[in-house]
Amino acid sequence: MSNAKERKHAKKMRNQPTNVTLFSGFAANRGGKRHSGGGKPAQMPRQESHSGTLQQRDSKVPHHLLSDPDAKEQSSSKAIFRKRGGWKAGPEGSSQEIPKYITASTFAQARAAEISAMLKAVTQKSSNAMVFQTLPRHMRRRAMSHNVKRLPRRLREIAQKEAEKAVHQKKEHSKNKCHKARRCHRNQVLEFNRRQKKNRWLETHIWHAKRFHMVKQWGYCLGERPTVKSHRACYRAMTNHCLLQDLSYYCCLELKGKEKEILKAVSQMCTIETGLTFAAVQCLSGKRQGSLMLYRANKYPREMLGPVTFIWKSQSRPGDASEHRQLWIWLHPTLKQDILEEVKAVCECTDPIKLSLCTPDHVTAPQENSQTELPDEKIGKKRKRRDDGENVQPVKKVFGDRTRDPHQPCSWMSPTTGIVISDLTMEMNRYRLIGPLSHAILTEALKAAPVHTGKEDTEKTPHCWWVETCKNPDNISLHHRQGAIFELLGGVTSPAEIPAGTILGLTVGDPRINLPQKRSRALPDPAKYQDNEKVRQLLLEGVPVECTHSFIWNQAICKSVTENKISDQDLNRMRSELLVPGSQLVLGPQESKIPILLIQQPGKVTGEDRRGWGSGWDVLLPKGWGMAFWIPFIYRGARVGGLKEGLVHSQYKRSPNIPGDFPDCPAGIVFADEQATNLLEKYKRRPPAKRPNYVKLGTLAPFSCPWAQLTQDWESRLQTQEEPSRAVDPSEEEGSTRRDQVLCAAPSGKTLLVSVDEARELEEMDTECQDQAGAEQARARDAAETHGVDAAGLLCVVRERKLLKELSAWCGPGSGGSWAARRAHSRGQQDLSQEACVSILSRFPRALVWVTLSLLHRGSPEPHTMICVPAKEDLLHLSQDQLYCGPQESKHGDPFKSQFLKEKEKKKMEKRRRRAGGAAPEGLAGEDPASGHKALTQGLWSGPLPAVISHCCRLLLGFVTQGDFSMAVGCGEALGFVSLTGLLDMLSRQPAGERGLVLLRPPASLQYRFARIAIEV
């Protein structure tokens, strides 16, 4: 018998009681004690006749082990078990003496004790294993561990007893079921408010955080792009379905006062040359939304502040100029501070007004209590907020913004003009629906609020303002008209059919009540309104002026609507109490009434192709109702996009994106600097062998666009080509002095203003001589301080509509033909001539032009792609071969290679000296940051930039700011700026049939590709 079987048998017999005998032969063989019937132990004679094998095995057992009865029992049991064939009653020929008499009561008592001990030994587990673990492996099932009925019936009772023990009982579940919920703060709203100290959350932040890549920009946490692959899906949504965006981070400035005073103040910041102003008739009546460019007061065309949209509140008495009006100006958060300061200056608003709307007092007390409790807790231990029981006050969610200091006032008043300026940022939610299905989603998700009748109990409703409104028959009639017009939108196939900027006011019910059970796609029903005359009138004339009225202009009503909102928990509880699950929930007078404002977005309004693409509607809501409208829109088929989708939307509309496509705006300059810093850090993280060498590729500025130097170089080039015999008036001396100056980049990254001669000397400077470079840079700084002129302030972008129309006509192919000439003359435009170019450049000496570029063949442009002027041989080669891609740039030499090798050698020597323990000499002690020297980066141009337009074999005309493969046109498209001087020079030199052809070259490529330039107005 193997040792494994012996250990197994010994393990089974270790809990066997000594007073229980299995059989007489076994007891006689082992010589153990056995109780007789009389209750006294009887000594059994030791068996002498054993087999030889057994005697030999017993003789090997030590005497001190056999002296113990248990040891004897163990040895004898082992001896018998070793026999072949398993257990037997005893050795052959063995006999035992039968007692002569027994006492029945004593014998039964002894046997009962033995039986109870046997049953106890059988029922008691000998290990920590569960009952189901005692079964054979082929009978075990996973469900036996938690379901007793999966066990055989004979073991169910034992398993049930095991399950009832405290050790095997499941721990009592807390209210927070999952591990993630247990880690949550007890007061989540207060914890969320604490996490918004640096970057404010939108009301849809938690929904976005679960599905989007979040970024921290402009003082907010915003969704950049979805986590799923949805680039093409979002484009299809914008084109055929509906795309939803949260634009609640946009800022709103409110101006209150007399109409005459407001127009007098804000008219200084805009001009009619760029388009409509604040005094446009359709916008002034409150019927349409307007858009314009704001400049500093009386500084046009320079010192631009940024683009804005504005809305006037409709007049109660049309034609009354003395009536107090309200004006909302919507702008990007990066433009807010500059525009707000300028508006305050022109309106003479200096006295701040402290309002309770701007001070979140309900949050300061809990924050102070939390700070005082922190020292009492153990350092390094996770802090959890303690509940104070009934003393805890409910914490309200903070609504505000991060574009201003919370301790600063948000309203200002002018003592002279009476104008009041208020900052309404984050006081409203703004959602944008883009696509042809916007109408269907709006009409299905939103329903006009029911009119309050006198039969209903007014004491039960918390919406007293709606009760008072319904008491006026005129208000009820207006509400019905607004609801009828809103229903007519369901029969319009696309928002582009509605007049641009149409405004519609409406009061709707709670959209959560009409929420469908499953997500579906809302579809329009144009056949329902095909023969309706009202639809035709709506498409031609738009919404009537009186229907633009909305209670969202009243801040008191908006505050009441926010505070009396029914929570989702109460709404779900009411749904659960319905007799028929899934039926319509009727709240009666308790249903919330929400004032909203619908604003039509025109989409693509420039150019001649794809007019109206990307049109949609903007929805303005009171704060606190963000998610109540967000989810119903999604359940009707709207697809959500982020910042990236907004950039694609503006790119396909061929409109500049805020703030990256406004180089003459302070916010655009800051954005360009941040973008260049991020790209430079990303470039440095890669080793030199795994990144492009832009010096050899002939790319001077791969991460930024030196607009000022570009325009100055073109101006200097044009001056050198002109004859010096031209007379200069004394009044033009200052202007000529400024035109003789160019910008150079200092090693610290700042732009310095130097003269043309000094710039030429800097270009001819030997890059290997560091001392001479330091002297030139020092002289450049002195020249900048002497001149004291900011050349960046001279830069501007052409936005004059008349001039842009002329340039658009000149850029087209065959602009000198009969058809183009007739169109230009019919519009009162002049032909491209030397006199026309001189008159334009006299007004805009250093200007940029927004252009659209379409590649002729293959290629996908990217940001910072160079726009270059093609040579005559390039155009000749293209005319001979239509599949000709373009020329190729030759590789440039690296003038900084020797400097880089010297610095590398110095670092090696300095490292060796440090290992040797010696002090480094003065020449190798490292560069002094105060000396002005900047560390070289292999692959990038170091020091002042040379002439950017003539650095390569093709003249540089401008740069691309947006570029990618366009799914709208099926080829590569790019948007960017070109120098006005260079553009006129190129167009005047090109043949009439080939005008508008340019070359594009990415920063990391040597290949030029042909593209056609266009200016859309």
Short mmCIF file of N, CA, C and O in Angstrom, two decimals, residues 15 218 301 893 920 929 961 965 973:
data_model
loop_
_atom_site.label_atom_id
_atom_site.label_comp_id
_atom_site.label_asym_id
_atom_site.label_seq_id
_atom_site.Cartn_x
_atom_site.Cartn_y
_atom_site.Cartn_z
N ASN A 15 -10.21 11.66 14.00
CA ASN A 15 -11.32 12.15 14.83
C ASN A 15 -12.21 11.01 15.33
O ASN A 15 -13.29 11.26 15.84
N TRP A 218 -10.32 77.97 -22.19
CA TRP A 218 -11.06 79.22 -22.02
C TRP A 218 -11.81 79.28 -20.69
O TRP A 218 -12.84 79.93 -20.56
N PRO A 301 -9.53 100.33 -40.15
CA PRO A 301 -9.66 98.87 -40.24
C PRO A 301 -8.70 98.10 -39.33
O PRO A 301 -8.59 96.89 -39.48
N GLY A 893 20.70 73.72 -47.14
CA GLY A 893 21.77 73.43 -46.21
C GLY A 893 21.40 73.82 -44.80
O GLY A 893 20.52 74.65 -44.56
N ALA A 920 34.57 73.16 -14.12
CA ALA A 920 34.51 73.47 -15.55
C ALA A 920 35.04 74.86 -15.80
O ALA A 920 34.82 75.78 -15.01
N PRO A 929 21.77 82.68 -19.22
CA PRO A 929 20.48 83.09 -19.78
C PRO A 929 20.35 84.58 -19.95
O PRO A 929 19.60 85.06 -20.77
N THR A 961 -4.41 78.12 -42.52
CA THR A 961 -4.80 77.98 -41.12
C THR A 961 -5.70 76.77 -40.88
O THR A 961 -5.67 76.19 -39.80
N PHE A 965 -8.79 66.98 -46.11
CA PHE A 965 -9.59 66.45 -47.21
C PHE A 965 -11.05 66.77 -46.93
O PHE A 965 -11.59 66.47 -45.86
N GLU A 973 -9.07 70.65 -49.46
CA GLU A 973 -9.45 72.06 -49.37
C GLU A 973 -8.68 72.69 -48.23
O GLU A 973 -8.38 72.04 -47.22
#
